[in-house]
Short mmCIF file of C-alpha atoms in Angstrom, two decimals:
data_model
loop_
_atom_site.label_atom_id
_atom_site.label_comp_id
_atom_site.label_asym_id
_atom_site.label_seq_id
_atom_site.Cartn_x
_atom_site.Cartn_y
_atom_site.Cartn_z
CA UNK A 280 71.02 158.35 152.82
CA UNK A 281 74.56 157.71 151.61
CA UNK A 282 77.31 160.03 152.88
CA UNK A 283 78.36 162.78 150.45
CA UNK A 284 81.85 161.28 149.76
CA UNK A 285 80.20 158.00 148.75
CA UNK A 286 77.79 159.86 146.47
CA UNK A 287 80.73 161.70 144.91
CA UNK A 288 82.61 158.44 144.40
CA UNK A 289 79.55 156.82 142.90
CA UNK A 290 79.05 159.77 140.53
CA UNK A 291 82.69 159.55 139.47
CA UNK A 292 82.42 155.78 138.84
CA UNK A 293 79.20 156.29 136.87
CA UNK A 294 80.84 159.04 134.77
CA UNK A 295 83.92 156.89 134.20
CA UNK A 296 81.80 153.94 133.08
CA UNK A 297 79.78 156.24 130.83
CA UNK A 298 83.00 157.58 129.31
CA UNK A 299 84.33 154.06 128.73
CA UNK A 300 81.05 153.07 127.13
CA UNK A 301 81.10 156.12 124.90
CA UNK A 302 84.67 155.43 123.79
CA UNK A 303 83.81 151.77 123.17
CA UNK A 304 80.81 152.74 121.01
CA UNK A 305 82.94 155.19 119.04
CA UNK A 306 85.57 152.51 118.55
CA UNK A 307 82.98 150.01 117.29
CA UNK A 308 81.57 152.61 114.89
CA UNK A 309 85.06 153.23 113.51
CA UNK A 310 85.59 149.51 112.96
CA UNK A 311 82.20 149.14 111.24
CA UNK A 312 83.02 152.06 108.91
CA UNK A 313 85.98 150.09 107.50
CA UNK A 314 84.33 146.65 107.63
CA UNK A 315 86.63 145.75 110.54
CA UNK A 316 89.69 145.72 108.28
CA UNK A 317 92.61 144.31 110.30
CA UNK A 318 95.20 146.56 111.85
CA UNK A 319 96.30 148.43 114.96
CA UNK A 320 93.88 149.50 117.70
CA UNK A 321 95.00 152.30 119.99
CA UNK A 322 93.57 154.78 122.45
CA UNK A 323 95.36 157.91 121.20
CA UNK A 324 95.73 159.16 117.65
CA UNK A 325 99.50 159.19 117.01
CA UNK A 326 99.21 162.33 114.86
CA UNK A 327 97.76 164.37 117.76
CA UNK A 328 99.82 166.40 120.24
CA UNK A 329 99.10 164.01 123.10
CA UNK A 330 99.80 161.08 120.78
CA UNK A 331 103.24 162.51 120.00
CA UNK A 332 103.96 162.68 123.73
CA UNK A 333 102.58 159.21 124.47
CA UNK A 334 104.14 157.33 121.54
CA UNK A 335 107.39 156.64 123.38
CA UNK A 336 105.67 155.08 126.40
CA UNK A 337 106.01 151.26 126.30
CA UNK A 338 102.31 150.65 126.93
CA UNK A 339 100.63 148.30 124.39
CA UNK A 340 97.51 149.74 122.82
CA UNK A 341 98.13 153.29 124.03
CA UNK A 342 99.38 154.67 120.70
CA UNK A 343 101.01 153.34 117.55
CA UNK A 344 104.48 154.87 117.84
CA UNK A 345 106.84 155.91 115.07
CA UNK A 346 109.89 154.13 116.52
CA UNK A 347 108.04 150.82 116.65
CA UNK A 348 106.80 151.27 113.09
CA UNK A 349 110.38 151.79 111.88
CA UNK A 350 111.62 148.73 113.75
CA UNK A 351 108.78 146.58 112.41
CA UNK A 352 109.34 147.52 108.75
CA UNK A 353 106.96 145.28 106.74
CA UNK A 354 105.76 143.21 109.71
CA UNK A 355 102.48 145.14 110.37
CA UNK A 356 101.42 144.30 106.82
CA UNK A 357 102.26 140.62 107.34
CA UNK A 358 100.22 140.70 110.56
CA UNK A 359 97.33 142.27 108.64
CA UNK A 360 97.55 139.72 105.84
CA UNK A 361 97.37 142.52 103.26
CA UNK A 362 99.64 145.26 101.91
CA UNK A 363 97.53 147.68 103.91
CA UNK A 364 96.47 147.89 107.53
CA UNK A 365 94.15 150.15 109.47
CA UNK A 366 94.78 152.19 112.60
CA UNK A 367 91.84 153.24 114.76
CA UNK A 368 91.89 155.51 117.80
CA UNK A 369 89.27 157.29 119.89
CA UNK A 370 91.13 160.17 121.57
CA UNK A 371 91.11 163.10 121.19
CA UNK A 372 88.61 162.23 118.40
CA UNK A 373 87.63 159.07 116.60
CA UNK A 374 90.24 158.55 113.89
CA UNK A 375 90.76 156.02 111.11
CA UNK A 376 94.07 155.80 109.26
CA UNK A 377 95.16 153.41 106.52
CA UNK A 378 98.83 152.60 105.92
CA UNK A 379 99.59 151.37 102.40
CA UNK A 380 102.60 149.40 101.10
CA UNK A 381 101.09 148.27 97.78
CA UNK A 382 102.88 149.93 94.83
CA UNK A 383 99.88 149.81 92.48
CA UNK A 384 97.55 151.31 95.07
CA UNK A 385 100.15 153.96 95.93
CA UNK A 386 100.47 154.88 92.26
CA UNK A 387 96.69 155.34 92.08
CA UNK A 388 96.74 157.48 95.23
CA UNK A 389 99.60 159.64 93.92
CA UNK A 390 98.02 160.17 90.49
CA UNK A 391 94.41 160.69 91.59
CA UNK A 392 94.89 163.91 93.52
CA UNK A 393 91.17 164.80 93.30
CA UNK A 394 90.22 161.75 95.36
CA UNK A 395 93.43 161.61 97.40
CA UNK A 396 94.65 165.18 97.99
CA UNK A 397 97.54 166.04 100.25
CA UNK A 398 96.55 167.88 103.43
CA UNK A 399 97.89 171.39 103.86
CA UNK A 400 100.68 171.28 106.46
CA UNK A 401 100.46 174.88 107.55
CA UNK A 402 102.79 174.18 110.47
CA UNK A 403 105.70 174.09 107.98
CA UNK A 404 104.78 177.44 106.45
CA UNK A 405 107.52 178.87 108.62
CA UNK A 406 108.16 181.91 106.43
CA UNK A 407 105.26 181.64 104.04
CA UNK A 408 103.24 179.23 101.91
CA UNK A 409 105.35 176.87 99.80
CA UNK A 410 105.32 173.77 97.65
CA UNK A 411 105.40 171.41 100.61
CA UNK A 412 102.55 172.86 102.67
CA UNK A 413 100.19 174.23 100.03
CA UNK A 414 96.92 172.58 99.03
CA UNK A 415 96.66 170.92 95.64
CA UNK A 416 95.67 173.93 93.51
CA UNK A 417 98.04 176.34 95.22
CA UNK A 418 100.86 173.80 95.04
CA UNK A 419 100.24 173.46 91.29
CA UNK A 420 100.81 177.21 90.93
CA UNK A 421 104.01 177.08 93.03
CA UNK A 422 105.29 174.10 91.06
CA UNK A 423 104.67 175.76 87.68
CA UNK A 424 106.89 178.66 88.69
CA UNK A 425 109.52 176.63 90.55
CA UNK A 426 110.02 173.69 88.17
CA UNK A 427 112.06 175.54 85.48
CA UNK A 428 114.50 176.70 88.17
CA UNK A 429 115.84 173.14 88.46
CA UNK A 430 117.49 173.10 85.03
CA UNK A 431 120.25 171.03 83.45
CA UNK A 432 122.58 174.00 83.78
CA UNK A 433 121.77 174.12 87.48
CA UNK A 434 122.57 170.40 87.79
CA UNK A 435 125.99 171.09 86.31
CA UNK A 436 126.48 173.85 88.87
CA UNK A 437 125.53 171.35 91.63
CA UNK A 438 128.28 169.01 90.44
CA UNK A 439 130.85 171.81 90.27
CA UNK A 440 130.04 173.09 93.75
CA UNK A 441 130.06 169.58 95.23
CA UNK A 442 133.48 168.94 93.66
CA UNK A 443 134.76 172.28 94.96
CA UNK A 444 133.71 171.55 98.52
CA UNK A 445 135.02 167.95 98.44
CA UNK A 446 138.36 169.35 97.22
CA UNK A 447 138.37 171.74 100.18
CA UNK A 448 137.66 168.84 102.56
CA UNK A 449 140.55 166.86 101.03
CA UNK A 450 142.82 169.90 101.36
CA UNK A 451 141.97 170.15 105.04
CA UNK A 452 142.71 166.44 105.50
CA UNK A 453 146.06 166.95 103.74
CA UNK A 454 148.39 163.99 103.32
CA UNK A 455 147.16 162.09 106.37
CA UNK A 456 146.82 158.36 105.77
CA UNK A 457 143.71 158.11 107.95
CA UNK A 458 141.05 160.56 109.04
CA UNK A 459 138.59 159.50 111.73
CA UNK A 460 135.27 161.21 112.42
CA UNK A 461 132.82 160.78 115.27
CA UNK A 462 129.91 160.78 112.83
CA UNK A 463 129.64 160.83 109.04
CA UNK A 464 126.97 163.49 109.46
CA UNK A 465 129.75 165.88 110.57
CA UNK A 466 130.88 165.74 106.93
CA UNK A 467 127.66 165.24 104.98
CA UNK A 468 125.52 167.83 106.79
CA UNK A 469 127.75 170.87 106.13
CA UNK A 470 128.58 169.49 102.67
CA UNK A 471 124.91 169.41 101.69
CA UNK A 472 124.27 172.82 103.25
CA UNK A 473 127.21 174.36 101.37
CA UNK A 474 126.15 172.81 98.06
CA UNK A 475 122.56 174.00 98.31
CA UNK A 476 123.67 177.47 99.46
CA UNK A 477 125.88 177.84 96.40
CA UNK A 478 123.90 176.01 93.71
CA UNK A 479 120.42 176.95 94.87
CA UNK A 480 120.95 180.43 96.29
CA UNK A 481 124.15 181.69 94.72
CA UNK A 482 125.81 182.02 98.15
CA UNK A 483 129.03 179.96 98.13
CA UNK A 484 130.47 178.96 101.51
CA UNK A 485 134.01 177.72 102.00
CA UNK A 486 134.56 174.54 104.00
CA UNK A 487 136.48 176.56 106.59
CA UNK A 488 133.25 178.41 107.40
CA UNK A 489 131.95 175.13 108.76
CA UNK A 490 134.21 175.54 111.79
CA UNK A 491 134.41 179.35 111.94
CA UNK A 492 132.18 180.83 114.62
CA UNK A 493 130.71 184.30 114.64
CA UNK A 494 129.72 186.67 111.87
CA UNK A 495 131.77 188.08 109.04
CA UNK A 496 132.31 191.82 108.67
CA UNK A 497 129.71 191.99 105.88
CA UNK A 498 127.17 190.06 107.98
CA UNK A 499 127.81 192.20 111.04
CA UNK A 500 127.44 195.40 109.02
CA UNK A 501 123.97 194.22 108.01
CA UNK A 502 123.00 193.88 111.66
CA UNK A 503 123.37 190.11 111.99
CA UNK A 504 124.18 188.47 115.31
CA UNK A 505 124.67 184.99 113.82
CA UNK A 506 126.60 184.12 110.69
CA UNK A 507 124.59 182.66 107.79
CA UNK A 508 125.97 179.15 108.31
CA UNK A 509 125.40 179.23 112.08
CA UNK A 510 121.89 180.67 111.71
CA UNK A 511 120.73 177.97 109.27
CA UNK A 512 122.27 175.08 111.24
CA UNK A 513 120.88 176.39 114.54
CA UNK A 514 117.38 176.80 113.13
CA UNK A 515 117.38 173.32 111.53
CA UNK A 516 118.50 171.74 114.80
CA UNK A 517 115.83 173.58 116.77
CA UNK A 518 113.05 173.61 114.20
CA UNK A 519 110.66 171.53 116.31
CA UNK A 520 110.93 174.10 119.09
CA UNK A 521 109.99 176.90 116.69
CA UNK A 522 107.17 174.88 115.14
CA UNK A 523 105.55 173.57 118.31
CA UNK A 524 106.16 176.25 120.95
CA UNK A 525 103.97 179.38 120.73
CA UNK A 526 105.90 182.55 119.89
CA UNK A 527 105.02 184.13 123.22
CA UNK A 528 106.56 181.17 125.08
CA UNK A 529 109.87 180.96 123.21
CA UNK A 530 111.54 183.35 125.64
CA UNK A 531 110.94 181.05 128.63
CA UNK A 532 113.90 178.73 127.95
CA UNK A 533 117.40 179.10 126.56
CA UNK A 534 116.65 176.72 123.70
CA UNK A 535 113.49 178.65 122.87
CA UNK A 536 115.42 181.91 122.75
CA UNK A 537 118.06 180.27 120.57
CA UNK A 538 115.39 179.01 118.15
CA UNK A 539 113.74 182.43 118.00
CA UNK A 540 117.04 184.19 117.31
CA UNK A 541 117.95 181.70 114.56
CA UNK A 542 114.48 182.08 113.01
CA UNK A 543 114.79 185.88 112.92
CA UNK A 544 118.33 185.71 111.53
CA UNK A 545 117.40 183.27 108.76
CA UNK A 546 114.40 185.42 107.86
CA UNK A 547 116.70 188.41 107.44
CA UNK A 548 119.18 186.38 105.36
CA UNK A 549 116.37 185.10 103.10
CA UNK A 550 115.03 188.60 102.63
CA UNK A 551 118.53 189.86 101.79
CA UNK A 552 119.12 187.08 99.25
CA UNK A 553 115.84 187.84 97.47
CA UNK A 554 116.53 191.58 97.50
CA UNK A 555 120.04 190.98 96.16
CA UNK A 556 118.72 188.93 93.24
CA UNK A 557 116.14 191.57 92.43
CA UNK A 558 118.82 194.27 92.54
CA UNK A 559 120.83 192.34 89.96
CA UNK A 560 117.94 192.75 87.54
CA UNK A 561 118.91 191.30 84.19
CA UNK A 562 122.61 191.11 85.04
CA UNK A 563 123.80 187.65 84.07
CA UNK A 564 126.84 185.58 84.87
CA UNK A 565 129.25 184.27 82.25
CA UNK A 566 130.06 180.59 81.84
CA UNK A 567 133.38 179.03 80.84
CA UNK A 568 132.47 179.36 77.16
CA UNK A 569 131.58 183.03 77.38
CA UNK A 570 127.82 182.39 77.39
CA UNK A 571 125.55 184.37 79.70
CA UNK A 572 123.30 182.60 82.16
CA UNK A 573 121.80 182.46 85.62
CA UNK A 574 122.24 179.05 87.16
CA UNK A 575 121.24 179.20 90.80
CA UNK A 576 117.70 178.13 91.67
CA UNK A 577 116.79 181.37 93.43
CA UNK A 578 117.64 183.58 90.44
CA UNK A 579 115.60 181.35 88.16
CA UNK A 580 112.73 181.18 90.66
CA UNK A 581 112.49 184.97 90.89
CA UNK A 582 112.78 185.34 87.11
CA UNK A 583 109.99 182.79 86.54
CA UNK A 584 107.76 184.51 89.12
CA UNK A 585 108.36 187.93 87.56
CA UNK A 586 107.59 186.48 84.11
CA UNK A 587 104.22 185.30 85.42
CA UNK A 588 103.48 188.81 86.64
CA UNK A 589 104.57 190.36 83.33
CA UNK A 590 102.16 188.09 81.46
CA UNK A 591 99.26 189.19 83.66
CA UNK A 592 99.23 186.09 85.84
CA UNK A 593 99.71 185.74 89.57
CA UNK A 594 103.32 185.82 90.69
CA UNK A 595 104.62 184.47 93.98
CA UNK A 596 104.38 186.97 96.80
CA UNK A 597 107.50 187.94 98.73
CA UNK A 598 106.46 185.64 101.59
CA UNK A 599 105.80 182.77 99.17
CA UNK A 600 109.24 183.26 97.63
CA UNK A 601 110.73 183.21 101.11
CA UNK A 602 108.67 180.16 102.09
CA UNK A 603 109.84 178.18 99.07
CA UNK A 604 113.47 179.23 99.50
CA UNK A 605 113.43 178.00 103.09
CA UNK A 606 111.78 174.67 102.22
CA UNK A 607 114.34 174.07 99.44
CA UNK A 608 117.09 174.93 101.91
CA UNK A 609 115.78 172.89 104.84
CA UNK A 610 114.32 169.82 103.13
CA UNK A 611 116.91 169.77 100.35
CA UNK A 612 120.04 169.64 102.44
CA UNK A 613 118.72 167.55 105.37
CA UNK A 614 117.46 164.62 103.28
CA UNK A 615 120.55 164.47 101.05
CA UNK A 616 122.92 164.85 104.00
CA UNK A 617 121.37 161.98 105.94
CA UNK A 618 121.13 159.65 102.94
CA UNK A 619 124.78 160.34 102.09
CA UNK A 620 125.79 159.58 105.68
CA UNK A 621 123.88 156.28 105.62
CA UNK A 622 125.53 155.44 102.27
CA UNK A 623 129.02 155.96 103.71
CA UNK A 624 128.08 153.76 106.68
CA UNK A 625 126.73 151.01 104.45
CA UNK A 626 129.89 151.01 102.31
CA UNK A 627 131.94 150.63 105.50
CA UNK A 628 129.77 147.70 106.64
CA UNK A 629 129.93 146.00 103.23
CA UNK A 630 133.56 146.29 102.00
CA UNK A 631 132.89 143.97 99.06
CA UNK A 632 130.24 146.40 97.77
CA UNK A 633 132.68 149.27 98.26
CA UNK A 634 135.26 147.37 96.20
CA UNK A 635 132.69 146.89 93.43
CA UNK A 636 131.97 150.62 93.47
CA UNK A 637 135.67 151.53 93.37
CA UNK A 638 136.29 149.16 90.46
CA UNK A 639 133.32 150.64 88.60
CA UNK A 640 134.53 154.22 89.12
CA UNK A 641 138.01 153.30 87.87
CA UNK A 642 136.46 151.73 84.78
CA UNK A 643 134.63 154.99 84.03
CA UNK A 644 137.81 157.02 84.69
CA UNK A 645 140.61 154.76 83.34
CA UNK A 646 142.92 157.68 82.64
CA UNK A 647 143.05 158.69 86.32
CA UNK A 648 141.29 162.00 85.80
CA UNK A 649 138.74 163.42 88.21
CA UNK A 650 135.05 162.90 87.35
CA UNK A 651 132.96 165.71 85.88
CA UNK A 652 129.27 166.25 85.27
CA UNK A 653 129.47 164.65 81.83
CA UNK A 654 130.34 161.36 83.57
CA UNK A 655 127.12 161.42 85.60
CA UNK A 656 125.15 159.04 83.37
CA UNK A 657 127.97 156.47 83.24
CA UNK A 658 128.51 156.35 87.02
CA UNK A 659 125.60 153.95 87.30
CA UNK A 660 126.83 151.99 90.32
CA UNK A 661 127.33 155.15 92.36
CA UNK A 662 123.71 156.07 91.69
CA UNK A 663 122.69 152.50 92.49
CA UNK A 664 124.38 152.76 95.90
CA UNK A 665 122.50 156.01 96.53
CA UNK A 666 119.16 154.47 95.50
CA UNK A 667 119.73 151.35 97.61
CA UNK A 668 120.59 153.52 100.60
CA UNK A 669 117.44 155.58 100.08
CA UNK A 670 115.45 152.33 99.86
CA UNK A 671 116.80 150.99 103.14
CA UNK A 672 116.66 154.37 104.91
CA UNK A 673 113.93 156.51 103.31
CA UNK A 674 114.38 160.08 104.58
CA UNK A 675 110.63 160.62 104.72
CA UNK A 676 109.19 157.36 106.11
CA UNK A 677 105.57 158.18 105.26
CA UNK A 678 103.61 160.58 103.09
CA UNK A 679 100.18 161.78 104.16
CA UNK A 680 97.09 161.93 101.96
CA UNK A 681 93.40 161.80 102.76
CA UNK A 682 90.25 160.58 101.06
CA UNK A 683 88.19 163.52 99.81
CA UNK A 684 85.20 161.20 99.35
CA UNK A 685 84.16 157.59 100.01
CA UNK A 686 86.28 155.40 97.77
CA UNK A 687 87.96 152.00 97.47
CA UNK A 688 91.43 150.63 96.83
CA UNK A 689 92.46 147.25 95.47
CA UNK A 690 95.15 145.75 97.73
CA UNK A 691 97.39 142.69 97.31
CA UNK A 692 97.72 140.05 99.98
CA UNK A 693 100.96 140.46 101.89
CA UNK A 694 103.96 138.15 101.72
CA UNK A 695 103.94 135.82 104.71
CA UNK A 696 106.94 135.98 107.03
CA UNK A 697 109.78 133.69 106.02
CA UNK A 698 109.09 133.64 102.27
CA UNK A 699 112.25 135.71 101.60
CA UNK A 700 110.83 137.30 98.49
CA UNK A 701 109.79 134.02 96.86
CA UNK A 702 106.38 134.15 95.29
CA UNK A 703 103.68 132.58 97.41
CA UNK A 704 100.34 131.57 95.95
CA UNK A 705 98.31 133.70 98.35
CA UNK A 706 100.16 136.91 97.44
CA UNK A 707 98.32 137.03 94.09
CA UNK A 708 95.03 137.47 95.92
CA UNK A 709 93.50 140.93 96.17
CA UNK A 710 90.87 142.52 98.31
CA UNK A 711 88.85 145.69 97.88
CA UNK A 712 89.29 148.03 100.83
CA UNK A 713 86.58 150.60 101.56
CA UNK A 714 88.05 154.02 102.48
CA UNK A 715 85.54 156.36 104.16
CA UNK A 716 85.60 160.08 103.39
CA UNK A 717 88.17 162.08 105.42
CA UNK A 718 90.18 158.99 106.27
CA UNK A 719 93.90 159.72 106.51
CA UNK A 720 96.06 157.60 104.22
CA UNK A 721 99.74 157.05 104.94
CA UNK A 722 101.90 155.99 102.02
CA UNK A 723 104.29 153.86 104.06
CA UNK A 724 107.69 154.19 102.38
CA UNK A 725 109.33 151.89 104.93
CA UNK A 726 106.77 149.13 104.43
CA UNK A 727 106.93 149.57 100.65
CA UNK A 728 110.73 149.52 100.55
CA UNK A 729 110.86 146.32 102.61
CA UNK A 730 108.01 144.59 100.75
CA UNK A 731 109.28 141.22 99.38
CA UNK A 732 106.82 141.51 96.49
CA UNK A 733 109.05 144.18 94.93
CA UNK A 734 112.46 143.61 96.54
CA UNK A 735 114.03 140.17 96.89
CA UNK A 736 115.79 139.85 100.27
CA UNK A 737 114.60 143.35 101.15
CA UNK A 738 116.70 143.68 104.31
CA UNK A 739 119.95 143.13 102.41
CA UNK A 740 122.13 145.92 101.02
CA UNK A 741 122.27 145.02 97.31
CA UNK A 742 123.00 147.93 94.95
CA UNK A 743 122.99 145.41 92.07
CA UNK A 744 119.18 145.47 92.15
CA UNK A 745 119.39 148.97 90.60
CA UNK A 746 122.00 148.06 87.97
CA UNK A 747 119.42 146.64 85.57
CA UNK A 748 116.36 148.35 84.18
CA UNK A 749 113.78 145.88 85.48
CA UNK A 750 113.24 147.23 89.02
CA UNK A 751 109.80 148.57 89.87
CA UNK A 752 109.88 152.39 89.73
CA UNK A 753 106.58 152.59 91.59
CA UNK A 754 108.07 150.71 94.56
CA UNK A 755 110.70 153.36 95.39
CA UNK A 756 109.33 156.41 97.20
CA UNK A 757 112.62 158.15 97.93
CA UNK A 758 111.42 161.23 96.04
CA UNK A 759 107.65 160.88 96.50
CA UNK A 760 105.48 160.37 93.41
CA UNK A 761 102.82 161.91 91.21
CA UNK A 762 102.21 165.65 90.98
CA UNK A 763 103.86 166.23 94.37
CA UNK A 764 107.11 164.43 93.55
CA UNK A 765 110.35 166.13 94.56
CA UNK A 766 111.46 168.90 92.20
CA UNK A 767 115.01 168.61 93.51
CA UNK A 768 115.46 164.93 92.68
CA UNK A 769 118.15 165.46 90.04
CA UNK A 770 119.79 168.09 92.26
CA UNK A 771 120.10 165.52 95.07
CA UNK A 772 121.21 162.69 92.78
CA UNK A 773 123.89 164.85 91.19
CA UNK A 774 125.28 165.95 94.54
CA UNK A 775 125.28 162.38 95.89
CA UNK A 776 126.96 160.84 92.84
CA UNK A 777 129.64 163.54 92.77
CA UNK A 778 130.37 163.27 96.50
CA UNK A 779 130.39 159.46 96.71
CA UNK A 780 132.48 159.10 93.55
CA UNK A 781 135.16 161.56 94.69
CA UNK A 782 135.34 160.14 98.23
CA UNK A 783 135.52 156.47 97.20
CA UNK A 784 138.05 157.31 94.48
CA UNK A 785 140.44 158.85 97.03
CA UNK A 786 139.63 157.01 100.30
CA UNK A 787 138.59 153.61 101.56
CA UNK A 788 135.73 153.97 104.04
CA UNK A 789 136.06 151.88 107.19
CA UNK A 790 134.49 151.59 110.62
CA UNK A 791 136.08 153.79 113.29
CA UNK A 792 137.51 151.07 115.52
CA UNK A 793 138.27 153.49 118.34
CA UNK A 794 134.62 154.48 118.71
CA UNK A 795 132.91 151.40 117.28
CA UNK A 796 134.02 147.98 118.56
CA UNK A 797 134.44 145.22 115.99
CA UNK A 798 132.89 141.89 117.00
CA UNK A 799 134.60 138.81 115.57
CA UNK A 800 132.35 136.63 113.40
CA UNK A 801 129.68 139.29 113.08
CA UNK A 802 127.88 139.43 109.73
CA UNK A 803 127.67 142.72 107.79
CA UNK A 804 123.95 142.80 108.59
CA UNK A 805 124.63 142.53 112.32
CA UNK A 806 127.30 145.22 112.11
CA UNK A 807 124.91 147.43 110.20
CA UNK A 808 122.21 147.02 112.82
CA UNK A 809 124.62 148.19 115.53
CA UNK A 810 126.16 151.03 113.51
CA UNK A 811 123.24 152.53 111.65
CA UNK A 812 120.81 153.25 114.45
CA UNK A 813 118.04 155.54 113.36
CA UNK A 814 116.68 158.67 114.99
CA UNK A 815 113.31 160.24 114.21
CA UNK A 816 112.92 163.94 113.53
CA UNK A 817 110.99 165.37 110.60
CA UNK A 818 113.19 162.97 108.61
CA UNK A 819 115.01 159.73 109.42
CA UNK A 820 118.60 160.39 110.46
CA UNK A 821 121.59 158.41 111.77
CA UNK A 822 122.05 158.67 115.53
CA UNK A 823 125.81 158.16 115.49
CA UNK A 824 128.02 156.99 112.67
CA UNK A 825 131.76 156.85 113.51
CA UNK A 826 133.89 156.22 110.41
CA UNK A 827 137.53 156.24 109.29
CA UNK A 828 138.69 157.32 105.84
CA UNK A 829 141.90 155.56 104.77
CA UNK A 830 143.78 157.09 101.85
CA UNK A 831 144.12 154.72 98.90
CA UNK A 832 147.60 153.97 97.62
#
């Protein structure tokens, strides 16, 4: 008879071999379900908790990591041979995912919400259900109420508030010939937060509050420990802690306690803002022409919700109002802030493109006056710079959908490496891809935005591609698409055009030579690769972006 330790070892080996066999069978079943469509094979599902932890380990085949996907851009599709590739994993459960970079297929996915609904991301229902996390039918209800809040009058208010804050920044800079910053985000992040606070929630913040610590007298009298600005910034910077750490465990670490305090403070501020708007009732503001109006998004959102209730329909609950206000605040200012920062960095890396933009702005404003909202539609190159930045650095790199039933998608063949956007005969081929029910589908904005089928020389910074009307609207996913497209698109565009126009009109944007070494003979692309390193949070963001602003003569 074998000794007990040997029996135990044998049992362990037998169990291990059984487990490997079981995982192998599950993997083969997953491949058969998609007709062995080419793609990435991994052990762990990258969307799982353990996958999130394992994705940064440099072990091939362990998990398909987000950083590697960003670095590879369109390459996984070239490796697949098609503008789609599969991802299969077996732990913690068998999982099949399709990533898509085909504009026509993406348009079908976005429009056919019955077959390709968006999963409900309840984790982001931080204060209540909202447009971003709700299922299709609930989101439709939220959107119906929220859409009118983003009006043309509100867009004008966005421009005015952006101009006000930029003027305050310039006043702080004074008559200095050069102003150097450690990161462009130090400017764009508070700028975007201040704009959305004023134009979306009727709560103007002065630029000086960006550096003032503590609470104001009014905030302290309401029982606040953190000022509004500090509370929002602190929560946004610690949002993953609040989302992923159980409430009962937040008190275990200093960062957890900080996140919990910021969450509670923001909740109180949101509740106060909603109560304040309700207390105003029908009181309206007066515009410069003596007309009465309410322009901020929150006032319009509450009014639209109350109108639904008055007509016998379902209004948004208090928690739903709060949930939507927070999502507008969080998603709205983060995405715009980061895209603006990338845009400033790109203009510094490509001085000839900055000169083109400056010349264009001067042609729109030949009399030397400052731009206003009425100039928005003629500042086409400024918008083109913003679009090209959003193409190269999409804030949301992928959008999740899933197949509600067995279905198929028609997919183009991918452009082979080295074709540089030139049409290749094989790229006109198509294949029909079988998508099993419950398969996750990732609309890959990075792959789409770097797809040579739609963008010639896709790695180059070329705002000119957006200066004509013949670019493919379905190939730009900066603001999502279909029924779940971004309600705040015009809000973001208006803010970006106003900010970039006013900054470029007054200052030349350069690299901060004290913090960023200049390498002789380096191409703009090489400089860009060193300067614009990308971090991964809920959105794509610049890691560090040191710039200098030199006052124009």
